[in-house]
Short mmCIF file of C-alpha atoms and ligand atoms in Angstrom, two decimals:
data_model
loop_
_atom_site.label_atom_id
_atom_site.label_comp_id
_atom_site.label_asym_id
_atom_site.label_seq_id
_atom_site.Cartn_x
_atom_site.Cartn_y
_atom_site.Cartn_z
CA UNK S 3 3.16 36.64 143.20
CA UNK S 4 2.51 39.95 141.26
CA UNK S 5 4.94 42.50 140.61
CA UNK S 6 4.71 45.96 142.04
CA UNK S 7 5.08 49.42 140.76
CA UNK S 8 6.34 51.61 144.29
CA UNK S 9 8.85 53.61 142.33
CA UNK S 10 8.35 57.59 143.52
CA UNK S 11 5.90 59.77 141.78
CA UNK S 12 6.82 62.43 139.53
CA UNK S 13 8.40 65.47 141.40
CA UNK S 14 8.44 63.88 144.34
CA UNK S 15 11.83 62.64 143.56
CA UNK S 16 14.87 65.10 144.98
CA UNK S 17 17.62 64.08 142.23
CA UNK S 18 20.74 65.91 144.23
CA UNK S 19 23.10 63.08 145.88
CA UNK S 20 24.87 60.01 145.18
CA UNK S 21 21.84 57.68 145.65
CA UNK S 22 19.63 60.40 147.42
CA UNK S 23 21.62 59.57 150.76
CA UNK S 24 19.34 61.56 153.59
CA UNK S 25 21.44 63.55 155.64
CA UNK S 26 21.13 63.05 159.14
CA UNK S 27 18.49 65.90 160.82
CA UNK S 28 16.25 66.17 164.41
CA UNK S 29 13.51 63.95 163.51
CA UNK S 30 14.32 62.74 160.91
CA UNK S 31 12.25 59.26 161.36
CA UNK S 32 9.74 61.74 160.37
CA UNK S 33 11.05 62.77 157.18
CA UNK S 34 11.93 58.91 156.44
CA UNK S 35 8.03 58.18 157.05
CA UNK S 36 7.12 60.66 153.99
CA UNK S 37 9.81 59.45 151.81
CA UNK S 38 8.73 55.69 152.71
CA UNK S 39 4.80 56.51 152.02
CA UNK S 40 5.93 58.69 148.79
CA UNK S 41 8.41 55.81 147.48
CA UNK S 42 5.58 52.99 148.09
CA UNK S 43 2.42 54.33 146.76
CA UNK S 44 0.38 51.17 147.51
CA UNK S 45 -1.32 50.52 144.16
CA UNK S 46 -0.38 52.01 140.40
CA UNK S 47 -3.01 52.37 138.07
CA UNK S 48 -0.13 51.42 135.64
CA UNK S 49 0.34 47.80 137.22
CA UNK S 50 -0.11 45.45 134.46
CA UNK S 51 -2.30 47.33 132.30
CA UNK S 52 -0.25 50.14 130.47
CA UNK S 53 -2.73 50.72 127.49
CA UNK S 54 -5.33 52.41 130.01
CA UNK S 55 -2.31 54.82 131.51
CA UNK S 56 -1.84 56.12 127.83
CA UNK S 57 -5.25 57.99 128.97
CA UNK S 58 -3.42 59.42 131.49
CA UNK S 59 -2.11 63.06 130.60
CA UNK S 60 1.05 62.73 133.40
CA UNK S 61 1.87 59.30 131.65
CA UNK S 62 1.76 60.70 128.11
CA UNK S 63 3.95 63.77 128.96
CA UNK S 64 6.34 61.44 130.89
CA UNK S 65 6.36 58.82 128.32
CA UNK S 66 6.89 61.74 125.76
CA UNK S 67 10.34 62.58 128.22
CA UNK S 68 11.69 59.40 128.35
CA UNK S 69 10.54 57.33 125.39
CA UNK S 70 10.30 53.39 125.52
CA UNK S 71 13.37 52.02 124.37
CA UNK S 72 11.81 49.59 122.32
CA UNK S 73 9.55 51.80 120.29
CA UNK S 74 13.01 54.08 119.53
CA UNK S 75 15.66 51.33 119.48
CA UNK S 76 16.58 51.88 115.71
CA UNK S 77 17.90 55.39 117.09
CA UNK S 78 19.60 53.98 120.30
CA UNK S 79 21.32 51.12 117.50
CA UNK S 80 22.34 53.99 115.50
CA UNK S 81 24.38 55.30 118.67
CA UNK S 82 26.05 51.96 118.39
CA UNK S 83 26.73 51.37 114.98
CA UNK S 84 30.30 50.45 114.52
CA UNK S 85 30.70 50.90 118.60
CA UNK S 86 32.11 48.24 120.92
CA UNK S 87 28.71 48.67 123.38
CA UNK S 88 29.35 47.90 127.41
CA UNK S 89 26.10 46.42 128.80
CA UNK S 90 24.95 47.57 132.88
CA UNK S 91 22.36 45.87 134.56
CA UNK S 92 20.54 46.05 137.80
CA UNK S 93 19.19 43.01 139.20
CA UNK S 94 16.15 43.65 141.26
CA UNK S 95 13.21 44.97 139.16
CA UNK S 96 15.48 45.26 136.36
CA UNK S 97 16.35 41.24 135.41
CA UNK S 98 14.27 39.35 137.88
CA UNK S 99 10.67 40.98 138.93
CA UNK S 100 9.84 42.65 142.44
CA UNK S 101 8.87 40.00 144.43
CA UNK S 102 7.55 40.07 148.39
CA UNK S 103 10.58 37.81 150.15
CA UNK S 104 13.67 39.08 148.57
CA UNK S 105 15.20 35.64 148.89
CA UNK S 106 12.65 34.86 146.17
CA UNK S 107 13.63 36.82 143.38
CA UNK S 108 15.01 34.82 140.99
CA UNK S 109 15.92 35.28 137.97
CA UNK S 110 13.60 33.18 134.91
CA UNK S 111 15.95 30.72 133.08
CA UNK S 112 15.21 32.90 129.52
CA UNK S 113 16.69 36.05 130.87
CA UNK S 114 19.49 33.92 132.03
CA UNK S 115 20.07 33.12 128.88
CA UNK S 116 19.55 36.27 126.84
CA UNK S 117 22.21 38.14 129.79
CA UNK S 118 24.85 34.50 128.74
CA UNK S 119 24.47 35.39 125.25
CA UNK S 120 25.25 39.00 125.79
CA UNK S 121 27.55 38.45 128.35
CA UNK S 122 29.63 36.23 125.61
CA UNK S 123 29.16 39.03 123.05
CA UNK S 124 29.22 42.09 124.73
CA UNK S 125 31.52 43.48 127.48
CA UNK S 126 28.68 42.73 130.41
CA UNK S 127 27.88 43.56 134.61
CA UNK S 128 25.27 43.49 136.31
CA UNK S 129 25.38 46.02 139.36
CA UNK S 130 23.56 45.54 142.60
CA UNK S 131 22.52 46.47 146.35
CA UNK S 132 22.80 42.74 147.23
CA UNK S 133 26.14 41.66 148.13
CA UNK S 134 28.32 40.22 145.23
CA UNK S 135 28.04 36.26 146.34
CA UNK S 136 24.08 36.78 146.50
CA UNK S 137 23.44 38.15 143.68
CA UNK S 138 26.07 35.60 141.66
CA UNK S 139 24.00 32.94 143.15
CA UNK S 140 20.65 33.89 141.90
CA UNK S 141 22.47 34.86 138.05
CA UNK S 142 24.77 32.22 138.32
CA UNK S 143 26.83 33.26 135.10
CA UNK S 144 30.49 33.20 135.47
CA UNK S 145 30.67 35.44 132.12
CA UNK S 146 29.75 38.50 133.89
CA UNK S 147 31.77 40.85 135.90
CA UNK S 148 29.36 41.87 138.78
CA UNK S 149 28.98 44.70 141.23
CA UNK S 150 27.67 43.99 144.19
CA UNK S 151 26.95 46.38 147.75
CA UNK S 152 25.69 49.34 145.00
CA UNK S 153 29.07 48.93 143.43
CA UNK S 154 31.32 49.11 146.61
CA UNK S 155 31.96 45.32 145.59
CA UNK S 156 33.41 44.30 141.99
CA UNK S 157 34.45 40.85 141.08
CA UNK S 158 35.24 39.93 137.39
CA UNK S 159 35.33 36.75 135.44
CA UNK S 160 38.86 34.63 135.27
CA UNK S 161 40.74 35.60 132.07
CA UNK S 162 39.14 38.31 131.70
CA UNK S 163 40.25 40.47 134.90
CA UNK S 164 43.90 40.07 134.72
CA UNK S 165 43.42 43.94 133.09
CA UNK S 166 42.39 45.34 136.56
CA UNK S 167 43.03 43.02 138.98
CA UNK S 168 45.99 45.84 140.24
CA UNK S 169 43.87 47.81 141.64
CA UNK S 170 43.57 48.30 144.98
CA UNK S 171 41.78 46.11 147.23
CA UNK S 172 42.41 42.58 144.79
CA UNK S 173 41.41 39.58 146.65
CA UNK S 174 41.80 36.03 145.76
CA UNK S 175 39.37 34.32 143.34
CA UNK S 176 36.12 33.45 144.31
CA UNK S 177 34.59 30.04 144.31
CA UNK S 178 37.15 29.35 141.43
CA UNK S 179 35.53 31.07 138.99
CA UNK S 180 34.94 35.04 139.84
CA UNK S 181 37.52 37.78 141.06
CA UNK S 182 37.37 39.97 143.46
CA UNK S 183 38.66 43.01 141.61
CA UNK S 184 37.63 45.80 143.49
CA UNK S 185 36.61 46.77 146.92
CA UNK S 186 35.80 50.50 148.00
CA UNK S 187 34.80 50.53 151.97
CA UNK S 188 36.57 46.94 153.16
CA UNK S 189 37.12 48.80 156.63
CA UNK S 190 33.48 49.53 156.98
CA UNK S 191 33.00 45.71 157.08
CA UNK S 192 32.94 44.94 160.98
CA UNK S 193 30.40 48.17 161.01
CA UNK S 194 28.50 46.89 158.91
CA UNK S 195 28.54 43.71 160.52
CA UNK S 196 27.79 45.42 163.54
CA UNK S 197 24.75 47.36 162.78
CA UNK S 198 23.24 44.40 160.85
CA UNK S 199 23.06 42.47 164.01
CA UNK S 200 21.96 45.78 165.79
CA UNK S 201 19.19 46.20 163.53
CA UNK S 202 17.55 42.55 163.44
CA UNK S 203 17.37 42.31 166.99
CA UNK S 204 15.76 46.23 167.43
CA UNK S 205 13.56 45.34 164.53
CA UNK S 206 12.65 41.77 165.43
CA UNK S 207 8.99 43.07 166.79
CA UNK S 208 7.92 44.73 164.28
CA UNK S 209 5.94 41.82 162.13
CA UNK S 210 7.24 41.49 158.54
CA UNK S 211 10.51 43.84 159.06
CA UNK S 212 13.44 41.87 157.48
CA UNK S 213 17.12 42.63 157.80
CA UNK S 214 19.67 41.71 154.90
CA UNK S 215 23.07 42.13 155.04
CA UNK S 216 24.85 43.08 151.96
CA UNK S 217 27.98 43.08 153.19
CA UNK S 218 28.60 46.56 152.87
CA UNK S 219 25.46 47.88 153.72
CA UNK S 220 22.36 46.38 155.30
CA UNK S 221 18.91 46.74 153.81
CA UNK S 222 15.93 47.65 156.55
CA UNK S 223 12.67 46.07 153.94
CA UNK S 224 9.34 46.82 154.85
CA UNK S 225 7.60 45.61 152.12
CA UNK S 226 5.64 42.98 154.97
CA UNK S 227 5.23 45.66 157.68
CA UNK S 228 1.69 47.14 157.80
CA UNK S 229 1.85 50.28 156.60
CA UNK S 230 1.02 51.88 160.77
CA UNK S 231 4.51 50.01 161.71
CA UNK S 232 6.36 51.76 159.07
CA UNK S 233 7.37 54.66 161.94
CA UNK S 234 8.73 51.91 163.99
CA UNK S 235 10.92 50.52 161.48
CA UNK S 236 11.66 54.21 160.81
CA UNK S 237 12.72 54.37 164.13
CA UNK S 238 14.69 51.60 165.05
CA UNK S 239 16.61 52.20 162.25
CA UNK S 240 17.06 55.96 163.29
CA UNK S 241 18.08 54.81 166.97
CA UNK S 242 20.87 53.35 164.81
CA UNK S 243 22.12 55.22 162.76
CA UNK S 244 22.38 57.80 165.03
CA UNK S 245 25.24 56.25 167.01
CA UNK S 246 27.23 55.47 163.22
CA UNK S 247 27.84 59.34 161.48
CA UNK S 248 30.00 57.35 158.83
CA UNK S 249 26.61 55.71 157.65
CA UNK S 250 24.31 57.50 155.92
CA UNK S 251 20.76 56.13 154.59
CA UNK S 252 18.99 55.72 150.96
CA UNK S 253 15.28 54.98 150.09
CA UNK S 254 14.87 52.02 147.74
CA UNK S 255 11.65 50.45 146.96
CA UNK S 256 10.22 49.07 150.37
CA UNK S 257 13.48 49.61 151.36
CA UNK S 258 16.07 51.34 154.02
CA UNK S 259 19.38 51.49 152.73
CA UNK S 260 21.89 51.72 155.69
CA UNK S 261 25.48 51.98 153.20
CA UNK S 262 28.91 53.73 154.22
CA UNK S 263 29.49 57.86 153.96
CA UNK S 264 31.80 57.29 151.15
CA UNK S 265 31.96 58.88 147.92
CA UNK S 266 31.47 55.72 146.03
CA UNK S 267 28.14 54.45 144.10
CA UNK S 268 26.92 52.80 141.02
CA UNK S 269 27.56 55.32 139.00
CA UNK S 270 31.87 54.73 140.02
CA UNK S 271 31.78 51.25 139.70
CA UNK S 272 30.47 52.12 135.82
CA UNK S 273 33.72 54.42 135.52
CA UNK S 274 35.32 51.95 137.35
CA UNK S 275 34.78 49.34 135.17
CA UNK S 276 34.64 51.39 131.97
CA UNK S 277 38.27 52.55 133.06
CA UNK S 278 40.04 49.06 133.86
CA UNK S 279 38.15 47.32 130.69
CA UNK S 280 39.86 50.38 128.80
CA UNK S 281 36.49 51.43 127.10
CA UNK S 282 35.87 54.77 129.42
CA UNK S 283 36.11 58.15 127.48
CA UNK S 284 36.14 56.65 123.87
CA UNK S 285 34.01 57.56 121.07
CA UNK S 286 34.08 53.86 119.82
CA UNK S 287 32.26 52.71 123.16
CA UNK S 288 28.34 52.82 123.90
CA UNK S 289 27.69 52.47 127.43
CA UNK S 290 24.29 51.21 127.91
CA UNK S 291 22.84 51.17 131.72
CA UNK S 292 19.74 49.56 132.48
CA UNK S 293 18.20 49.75 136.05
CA UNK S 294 14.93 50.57 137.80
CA UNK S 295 15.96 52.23 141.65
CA UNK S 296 16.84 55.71 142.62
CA UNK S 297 20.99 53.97 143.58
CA UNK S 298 20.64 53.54 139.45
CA UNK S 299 20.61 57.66 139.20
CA UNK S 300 24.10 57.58 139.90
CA UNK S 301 25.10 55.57 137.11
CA UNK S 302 22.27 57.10 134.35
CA UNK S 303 23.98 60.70 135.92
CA UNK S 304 27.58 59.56 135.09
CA UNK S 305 26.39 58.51 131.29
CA UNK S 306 24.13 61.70 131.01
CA UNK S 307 27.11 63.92 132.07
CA UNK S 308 29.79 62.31 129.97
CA UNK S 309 27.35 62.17 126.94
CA UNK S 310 29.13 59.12 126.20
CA UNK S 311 25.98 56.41 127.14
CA UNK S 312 22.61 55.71 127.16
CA UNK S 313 20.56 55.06 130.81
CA UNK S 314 17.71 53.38 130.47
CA UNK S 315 15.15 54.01 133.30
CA UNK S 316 13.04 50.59 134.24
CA UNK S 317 9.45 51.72 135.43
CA UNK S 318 5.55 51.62 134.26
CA UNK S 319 4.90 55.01 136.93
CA UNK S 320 6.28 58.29 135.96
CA UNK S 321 9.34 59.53 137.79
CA UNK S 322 11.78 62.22 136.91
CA UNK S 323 15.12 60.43 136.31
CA UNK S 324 18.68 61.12 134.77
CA UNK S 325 18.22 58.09 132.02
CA UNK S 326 17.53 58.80 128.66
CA UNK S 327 14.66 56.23 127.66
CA UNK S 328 12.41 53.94 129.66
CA UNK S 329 10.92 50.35 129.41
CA UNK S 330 8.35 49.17 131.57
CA UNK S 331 8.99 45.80 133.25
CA UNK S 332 11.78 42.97 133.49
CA UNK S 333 9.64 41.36 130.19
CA UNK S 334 10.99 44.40 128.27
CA UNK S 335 13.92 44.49 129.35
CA UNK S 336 14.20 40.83 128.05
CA UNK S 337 12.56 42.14 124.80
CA UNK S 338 15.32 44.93 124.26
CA UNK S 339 17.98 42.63 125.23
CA UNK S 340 17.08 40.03 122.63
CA UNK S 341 16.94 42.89 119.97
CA UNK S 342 20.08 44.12 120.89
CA UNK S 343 21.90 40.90 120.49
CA UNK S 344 20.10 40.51 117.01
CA UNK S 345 21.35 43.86 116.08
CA UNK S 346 24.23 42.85 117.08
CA UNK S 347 25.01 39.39 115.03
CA UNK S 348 23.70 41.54 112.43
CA UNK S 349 25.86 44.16 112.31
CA UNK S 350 29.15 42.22 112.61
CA UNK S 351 27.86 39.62 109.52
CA UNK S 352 27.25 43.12 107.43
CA UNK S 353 30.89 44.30 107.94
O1 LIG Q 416 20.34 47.28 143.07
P1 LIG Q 416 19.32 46.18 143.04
O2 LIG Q 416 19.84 44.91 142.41
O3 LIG Q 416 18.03 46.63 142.42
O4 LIG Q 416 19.03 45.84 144.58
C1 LIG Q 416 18.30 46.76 145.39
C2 LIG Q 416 17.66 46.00 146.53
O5 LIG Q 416 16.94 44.92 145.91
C3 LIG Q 416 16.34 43.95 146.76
O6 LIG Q 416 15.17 44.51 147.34
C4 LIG Q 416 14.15 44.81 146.40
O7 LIG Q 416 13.75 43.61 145.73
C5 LIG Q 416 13.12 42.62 146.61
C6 LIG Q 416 12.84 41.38 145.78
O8 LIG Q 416 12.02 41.65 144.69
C7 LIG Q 416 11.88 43.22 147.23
O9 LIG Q 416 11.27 42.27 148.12
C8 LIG Q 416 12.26 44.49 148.01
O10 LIG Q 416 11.09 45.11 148.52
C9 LIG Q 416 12.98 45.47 147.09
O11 LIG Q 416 13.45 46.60 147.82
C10 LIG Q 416 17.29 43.43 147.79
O12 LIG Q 416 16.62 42.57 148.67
C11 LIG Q 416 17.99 44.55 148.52
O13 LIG Q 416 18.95 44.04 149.40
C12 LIG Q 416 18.70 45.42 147.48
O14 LIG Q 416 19.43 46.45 148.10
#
């Protein structure tokens, strides 16, 4: 299994939105088919071979935008020095690599262990469209706090979430070792279950079209469908949506993102957690996002705006984004992980 570069090309990304929602319009199946074909181009010159895109004038000027982290990690350590530094992590793309059968993407037993040994040093979530309980079972580290339905979902290690466990929506613990901490749309759960079931069977014809439900939203892939079925999945999921106003849809990568109308995202569950782990608005905290989908714009946007973080866009195409630096592939983001923990040890043995 290879991995994929579909991320949007440069300018073809509209940055305005929490998550790029699509409002609803006439026709708009139509407009979904663009964004599908624009967010999927079906083979990067990039794709495992980056030396021949530094060739590439659009590469060079991008790269030039949003350096590789790696090549100017002494300055992002800088921002750090003497800073207790909050570590945000997607999961698909980001820790485990774009695979075809989402079921499949696991996560390789090294990264598990470089995200343990950061997770034990380092304030650390990882922040997800899969639902909470999926995406624990593929990281399977009780160390980290994790946000799960694009943040509508937080749960927290024991011990360590007795700081916000009074906010609203606390549930009881989960599986004896996580807790449910946070929950922003709980009564958009039997919609979501709902439209879930709506979608698999209206979708069930179209070869390849799988429906996951992520508890507070549902995910319409097409990675599988040939690319002359994409306006039926396009259109099933229109039919949809059309009857729920209080759902609004995202583009991910090979992806429909059917999530609630609320004003909720990655991006709050950073402040969110920021704010209950007291580290938000502090000049002795160095928020560091890492994350690869256009749902991660909300959360580089939040640490661009409060010039208090550093985003760090995963992606070997150019695309315009609201993080600071770039790396290319899960492998680097492995790579600056392990540095950053070396740093780390580093810097608190020289103090
Ligand atoms: O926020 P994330 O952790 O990045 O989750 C976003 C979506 O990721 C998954 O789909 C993507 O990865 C799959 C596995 O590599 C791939 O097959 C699919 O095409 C990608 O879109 C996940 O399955 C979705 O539910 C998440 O919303």
């Amino acid at each position: 299994m290879g991995s994929y570069d579909d991320s949007p090309p440069v300018k073809e990304l509209n940055l305005n939105g929490p998550g790029f929602p699509i409002r609803l319009e006439p026709l708009r199946a139509n407009g979904w088919l663009h964004d599908m074909k624009v967010s999927s181009p079906t083979a990067s010159p990039m794709n495992n071979d980056i030396s021949g895109t530094l060739f590439n004038p659009v590469y060079r000027a991008w790269i030039k935008k949003y350096p590789s982290a790696l090549n100017v990690f002494d300055k992002i350590v800088a921002c750090g020095r003497g800073k207790k530094i909050a570590l945000f992590l997607d999961y698909d793309g980001t820790l485990s690599p774009i695979v075809d059968e989402p079921d499949n993407a696991v996560m390789s037993d090294q990264m598990r262990e470089v995200v343990r040994n950061a997770a034990i040093h380092l304030p650390t979530a990882i922040i997800s469209g899969r639902a909470v309980d999926k995406v624990f079972d593929f990281v399977k580290l009780t160390e980290l706090y994790y946000a799960g339905s694009h943040g509508m979902d937080i749960m927290g290690p024991v011990g360590k979430s007795s700081s916000v466990a009074d906010h609203r929506s606390c549930t009881n613990s989960n599986k004896g070792k996580e807790v449910k901490i946070f929950q922003a749309a709980t009564e958009f759960l039997p919609v979501i279950e709902e439209v879930f079931r709506l979608l698999v069977e209206s979708t069930k014809g179209i070869h390849g079209a799988k429906v996951e439900n992520n508890k507070f939203c549902v995910s319409v892939h097409y990675r599988n469908v040939d690319e002359k079925d994409w306006t039926l999945v396009a259109q099933c999921t229109d039919d949809i949506l059309k009857m729920y106003p209080r759902l609004q849809l995202c583009h991910g990568r090979k992806v429909l993102e059917v999530r609630p109308v609320i004003d909720w995202n990655k991006g709050k569950a950073v402040e969110f957690l920021l704010d209950s782990l007291g580290l938000a608005h502090s000049d002795s905290v160095l928020p560091i996002y890492i994350g690869d989908d256009r749902t991660d714009e909300d959360a580089f946007k939040v640490l661009r705006d409060c010039k208090q973080g550093i985003g760090i866009l995963v992606s070997s195409v150019p695309k315009e984004s609201h993080a600071l630096y770039s790396l290319v592939d899960p492998s680097e983001v492995m790579d600056f992980l392990k540095r950053l923990m070396i740093w780390k040890e580093q810097e608190a043995t020289s103090r």
